[in-house]
Amino acid sequence: MKKILFIICLFPLGFLISRNNKNPNDSKKPPRVAICGLAIESSTFSPAQSGIEAFRTRRGQEVFTYYPFLADAAADRKRAVWFPALRGHAIPGGIVTREAYEVLVTETLDSLRKNLPYDGLFFDIHGAMSVVGLDDPEGDFIVRVREVVGKKTVISTSMDLHGNVSWRLAQNTDLITCYRLAPHDDALESKQRALENLLDRLENGKGKPAFKAWIPVPILLPGEKTSTRIEPGKSLYAKVAPAAAQEGVIDAAIWIGYAWADEPRNQGYVMVTGDDKKTVTRTAEELATAFWNVRNEFEFVAPVASLDECLDKAIESREHPFIISDMGDNPTAGGAGDVTWTLTEILARPEFKTENGPSLIYASLPGPDLVEKAVAAGVGGKVEGFAGAIVDSRFAPSVKLKGTVKAIFNGDPDAQTEVVVQVGSVKVIVTKKRKPYHYEKDFLQLGLNPRETDIVVVKIGYLVPELYEMRKGWIMAQTPGGVDQDLERLGYKRINRPMFPLDKDMKDPDLKARLVPASHEF
């Protein structure tokens, strides 16, 4: 009898020990998480329009190829059951056509409907997409996503720091973050942070944050003045990670905003999310105040001058390569990429008229007709034709190039076909479709060695890492185009005013935090 009683007593004790040591997540099913997003910067000051062909789209399982942290063997991949819908990305350009937007959004929503319900959704956007007839495309997009997935789904939004956070976007997202570096060396790191914030909240059962603090900051500056490589951007953005690491805070972010769209949402923003009301609110106000307090300290990341002054300095310099940024038509900021004004001015300079002049690479101009002629002539052949100003001819007409074909390259994912035409001492890269030139391999595959070239002129603003490390001299040219760095020349009509630096005598704004209702409360 005693033996039997002893066994009976041990069973419940062992059962309790086993239960107390059990991982609380062992019996839980992994969360169901969807992925979708569209990303583009769109200048409304350019005559260009971006159609559906501008977007590289990944669908279903192919979406994972964009995120190394969601590779098959990655730890995060194992934390959820995934339902990737559509993720589209385009080189910055002109305003997106309404048709292209509707096609991509409709496909995304149809895909999301197939696998309902979702515990979470990773919303991967840029934040500076402009669409014909819409003032706030990302706000419209997330509202339509909400209508499909419902208000219970936790949405975590990842953004570029040059995006804009409308009140509507802030309402419908639950978690939100953006890059902390410009140039964006932390892009994938930021996307991973947005995703892991979502997974953490789903796994720990806390779900949506209790508080979201939102502050619009009336500052509108180009990225070339707000790089985190230099002050004050360096110190300003250094405050973000410690702010986000505080107890009671999930994440914190500062958005510079996008300067080349004339819409009411375009300006700076601060958002902080978390569960401690006092800390979330105080942190948002501290970051917004820090941003406002350094507004007069922002300067261009490199010397800026007129094109003639830039060329004079480059020709005189003994430092090679001397890089000139052709800023006004930068395709990676939203320019059409085919403004010919700069190249026309270069070819008119006597220094470059003969092959013995200073060597100069110009990257680049789209010119499909000239590309076709160059391909027909072959390497070493003579070619004559026009390039550029197909889309944006406001500042100069198509430029006539008459020279020797030095290289032909087929199969580039952006340009499709590239040719190099030498005119005097200038080697002009002409493409079938517009392409930014950011990497050394872009030049090397065309037989061009930028490191051994006197002058390299690139349609870009601040230099991306490879070009930055390569440069011996560097100056940014104040050139015309859809992303003109002289914002006062753009002629804003619809942004909120007053706005720094356009309204130089404006009073200090109200930088008190506004608490955004949770996505299920409005």
PDB file of N, CA, C and O in Angstrom, residues 158-188:
ATOM      1  N   SER A 158       9.446  48.780 -43.054  1.00  0.00           N
ATOM      2  CA  SER A 158      10.844  49.154 -43.240  1.00  0.00           C
ATOM      3  C   SER A 158      10.914  50.234 -44.313  1.00  0.00           C
ATOM      4  O   SER A 158      10.272  50.112 -45.357  1.00  0.00           O
ATOM      5  N   MET A 159      11.714  51.289 -44.063  1.00  0.00           N
ATOM      6  CA  MET A 159      11.768  52.414 -44.993  1.00  0.00           C
ATOM      7  C   MET A 159      13.190  52.945 -45.184  1.00  0.00           C
ATOM      8  O   MET A 159      14.075  52.702 -44.371  1.00  0.00           O
ATOM      9  N   ASP A 160      13.358  53.685 -46.255  1.00  0.00           N
ATOM     10  CA  ASP A 160      14.554  54.485 -46.501  1.00  0.00           C
ATOM     11  C   ASP A 160      14.434  55.763 -45.669  1.00  0.00           C
ATOM     12  O   ASP A 160      13.330  56.280 -45.476  1.00  0.00           O
ATOM     13  N   LEU A 161      15.543  56.290 -45.194  1.00  0.00           N
ATOM     14  CA  LEU A 161      15.464  57.520 -44.400  1.00  0.00           C
ATOM     15  C   LEU A 161      15.104  58.734 -45.254  1.00  0.00           C
ATOM     16  O   LEU A 161      14.796  59.806 -44.733  1.00  0.00           O
ATOM     17  N   HIS A 162      15.095  58.572 -46.583  1.00  0.00           N
ATOM     18  CA  HIS A 162      14.634  59.633 -47.480  1.00  0.00           C
ATOM     19  C   HIS A 162      13.158  59.469 -47.839  1.00  0.00           C
ATOM     20  O   HIS A 162      12.665  60.104 -48.765  1.00  0.00           O
ATOM     21  N   GLY A 163      12.470  58.621 -47.107  1.00  0.00           N
ATOM     22  CA  GLY A 163      11.037  58.477 -47.279  1.00  0.00           C
ATOM     23  C   GLY A 163      10.273  59.498 -46.448  1.00  0.00           C
ATOM     24  O   GLY A 163      10.849  60.314 -45.725  1.00  0.00           O
ATOM     25  N   ASN A 164       8.941  59.429 -46.553  1.00  0.00           N
ATOM     26  CA  ASN A 164       8.060  60.349 -45.831  1.00  0.00           C
ATOM     27  C   ASN A 164       7.015  59.544 -45.070  1.00  0.00           C
ATOM     28  O   ASN A 164       6.476  58.569 -45.601  1.00  0.00           O
ATOM     29  N   VAL A 165       6.728  59.952 -43.850  1.00  0.00           N
ATOM     30  CA  VAL A 165       5.789  59.193 -43.010  1.00  0.00           C
ATOM     31  C   VAL A 165       4.534  60.021 -42.782  1.00  0.00           C
ATOM     32  O   VAL A 165       4.460  60.838 -41.855  1.00  0.00           O
ATOM     33  N   SER A 166       3.528  59.802 -43.613  1.00  0.00           N
ATOM     34  CA  SER A 166       2.257  60.508 -43.431  1.00  0.00           C
ATOM     35  C   SER A 166       1.548  59.979 -42.185  1.00  0.00           C
ATOM     36  O   SER A 166       1.841  58.887 -41.692  1.00  0.00           O
ATOM     37  N   TRP A 167       0.595  60.769 -41.693  1.00  0.00           N
ATOM     38  CA  TRP A 167      -0.213  60.341 -40.542  1.00  0.00           C
ATOM     39  C   TRP A 167      -0.938  59.038 -40.858  1.00  0.00           C
ATOM     40  O   TRP A 167      -1.041  58.142 -40.021  1.00  0.00           O
ATOM     41  N   ARG A 168      -1.404  58.897 -42.090  1.00  0.00           N
ATOM     42  CA  ARG A 168      -2.130  57.690 -42.489  1.00  0.00           C
ATOM     43  C   ARG A 168      -1.221  56.464 -42.474  1.00  0.00           C
ATOM     44  O   ARG A 168      -1.622  55.383 -42.030  1.00  0.00           O
ATOM     45  N   LEU A 169       0.006  56.631 -42.936  1.00  0.00           N
ATOM     46  CA  LEU A 169       0.958  55.517 -42.885  1.00  0.00           C
ATOM     47  C   LEU A 169       1.278  55.168 -41.440  1.00  0.00           C
ATOM     48  O   LEU A 169       1.338  53.990 -41.064  1.00  0.00           O
ATOM     49  N   ALA A 170       1.474  56.183 -40.600  1.00  0.00           N
ATOM     50  CA  ALA A 170       1.768  55.956 -39.182  1.00  0.00           C
ATOM     51  C   ALA A 170       0.611  55.242 -38.480  1.00  0.00           C
ATOM     52  O   ALA A 170       0.832  54.385 -37.623  1.00  0.00           O
ATOM     53  N   GLN A 171      -0.619  55.586 -38.841  1.00  0.00           N
ATOM     54  CA  GLN A 171      -1.794  54.945 -38.234  1.00  0.00           C
ATOM     55  C   GLN A 171      -1.864  53.462 -38.565  1.00  0.00           C
ATOM     56  O   GLN A 171      -2.129  52.625 -37.698  1.00  0.00           O
ATOM     57  N   ASN A 172      -1.644  53.130 -39.812  1.00  0.00           N
ATOM     58  CA  ASN A 172      -1.917  51.764 -40.270  1.00  0.00           C
ATOM     59  C   ASN A 172      -0.765  50.797 -40.074  1.00  0.00           C
ATOM     60  O   ASN A 172      -0.951  49.592 -40.183  1.00  0.00           O
ATOM     61  N   THR A 173       0.428  51.329 -39.791  1.00  0.00           N
ATOM     62  CA  THR A 173       1.529  50.447 -39.435  1.00  0.00           C
ATOM     63  C   THR A 173       1.560  50.299 -37.915  1.00  0.00           C
ATOM     64  O   THR A 173       1.020  51.135 -37.188  1.00  0.00           O
ATOM     65  N   ASP A 174       2.196  49.254 -37.441  1.00  0.00           N
ATOM     66  CA  ASP A 174       2.316  49.040 -36.000  1.00  0.00           C
ATOM     67  C   ASP A 174       3.753  49.267 -35.533  1.00  0.00           C
ATOM     68  O   ASP A 174       4.003  49.961 -34.563  1.00  0.00           O
ATOM     69  N   LEU A 175       4.681  48.669 -36.252  1.00  0.00           N
ATOM     70  CA  LEU A 175       6.108  48.844 -35.992  1.00  0.00           C
ATOM     71  C   LEU A 175       6.700  49.531 -37.213  1.00  0.00           C
ATOM     72  O   LEU A 175       6.257  49.290 -38.336  1.00  0.00           O
ATOM     73  N   ILE A 176       7.704  50.371 -37.010  1.00  0.00           N
ATOM     74  CA  ILE A 176       8.259  51.104 -38.144  1.00  0.00           C
ATOM     75  C   ILE A 176       9.706  51.480 -37.850  1.00  0.00           C
ATOM     76  O   ILE A 176      10.064  51.756 -36.700  1.00  0.00           O
ATOM     77  N   THR A 177      10.534  51.463 -38.887  1.00  0.00           N
ATOM     78  CA  THR A 177      11.922  51.870 -38.740  1.00  0.00           C
ATOM     79  C   THR A 177      12.436  52.332 -40.090  1.00  0.00           C
ATOM     80  O   THR A 177      11.784  52.165 -41.121  1.00  0.00           O
ATOM     81  N   CYS A 178      13.642  52.921 -40.092  1.00  0.00           N
ATOM     82  CA  CYS A 178      14.272  53.313 -41.357  1.00  0.00           C
ATOM     83  C   CYS A 178      15.782  53.211 -41.212  1.00  0.00           C
ATOM     84  O   CYS A 178      16.322  52.972 -40.125  1.00  0.00           O
ATOM     85  N   TYR A 179      16.467  53.381 -42.342  1.00  0.00           N
ATOM     86  CA  TYR A 179      17.927  53.325 -42.349  1.00  0.00           C
ATOM     87  C   TYR A 179      18.492  54.376 -41.393  1.00  0.00           C
ATOM     88  O   TYR A 179      17.869  55.401 -41.126  1.00  0.00           O
ATOM     89  N   ARG A 180      19.724  54.116 -40.953  1.00  0.00           N
ATOM     90  CA  ARG A 180      20.410  55.047 -40.065  1.00  0.00           C
ATOM     91  C   ARG A 180      21.706  55.574 -40.677  1.00  0.00           C
ATOM     92  O   ARG A 180      22.460  56.284 -39.998  1.00  0.00           O
ATOM     93  N   LEU A 181      21.944  55.219 -41.938  1.00  0.00           N
ATOM     94  CA  LEU A 181      23.155  55.658 -42.617  1.00  0.00           C
ATOM     95  C   LEU A 181      22.833  56.178 -44.006  1.00  0.00           C
ATOM     96  O   LEU A 181      21.961  55.654 -44.695  1.00  0.00           O
ATOM     97  N   ALA A 182      23.539  57.221 -44.433  1.00  0.00           N
ATOM     98  CA  ALA A 182      23.443  57.727 -45.795  1.00  0.00           C
ATOM     99  C   ALA A 182      24.864  58.083 -46.244  1.00  0.00           C
ATOM    100  O   ALA A 182      25.464  58.983 -45.657  1.00  0.00           O
ATOM    101  N   PRO A 183      25.418  57.384 -47.236  1.00  0.00           N
ATOM    102  CA  PRO A 183      24.835  56.328 -48.058  1.00  0.00           C
ATOM    103  C   PRO A 183      24.340  55.147 -47.218  1.00  0.00           C
ATOM    104  O   PRO A 183      24.785  54.949 -46.096  1.00  0.00           O
ATOM    105  N   HIS A 184      23.459  54.366 -47.823  1.00  0.00           N
ATOM    106  CA  HIS A 184      22.684  53.384 -47.074  1.00  0.00           C
ATOM    107  C   HIS A 184      23.404  52.036 -46.935  1.00  0.00           C
ATOM    108  O   HIS A 184      22.920  50.989 -47.381  1.00  0.00           O
ATOM    109  N   ASP A 185      24.536  52.074 -46.255  1.00  0.00           N
ATOM    110  CA  ASP A 185      25.294  50.843 -46.045  1.00  0.00           C
ATOM    111  C   ASP A 185      24.557  49.876 -45.115  1.00  0.00           C
ATOM    112  O   ASP A 185      24.915  48.701 -45.037  1.00  0.00           O
ATOM    113  N   ASP A 186      23.565  50.378 -44.411  1.00  0.00           N
ATOM    114  CA  ASP A 186      22.827  49.544 -43.452  1.00  0.00           C
ATOM    115  C   ASP A 186      21.438  49.158 -43.966  1.00  0.00           C
ATOM    116  O   ASP A 186      20.569  48.802 -43.162  1.00  0.00           O
ATOM    117  N   ALA A 187      21.230  49.180 -45.274  1.00  0.00           N
ATOM    118  CA  ALA A 187      19.894  48.923 -45.818  1.00  0.00           C
ATOM    119  C   ALA A 187      19.371  47.549 -45.414  1.00  0.00           C
ATOM    120  O   ALA A 187      18.266  47.420 -44.861  1.00  0.00           O
ATOM    121  N   LEU A 188      20.152  46.511 -45.657  1.00  0.00           N
ATOM    122  CA  LEU A 188      19.694  45.159 -45.322  1.00  0.00           C
ATOM    123  C   LEU A 188      19.623  44.958 -43.809  1.00  0.00           C
ATOM    124  O   LEU A 188      18.723  44.279 -43.303  1.00  0.00           O
TER     125      LEU A 188
END
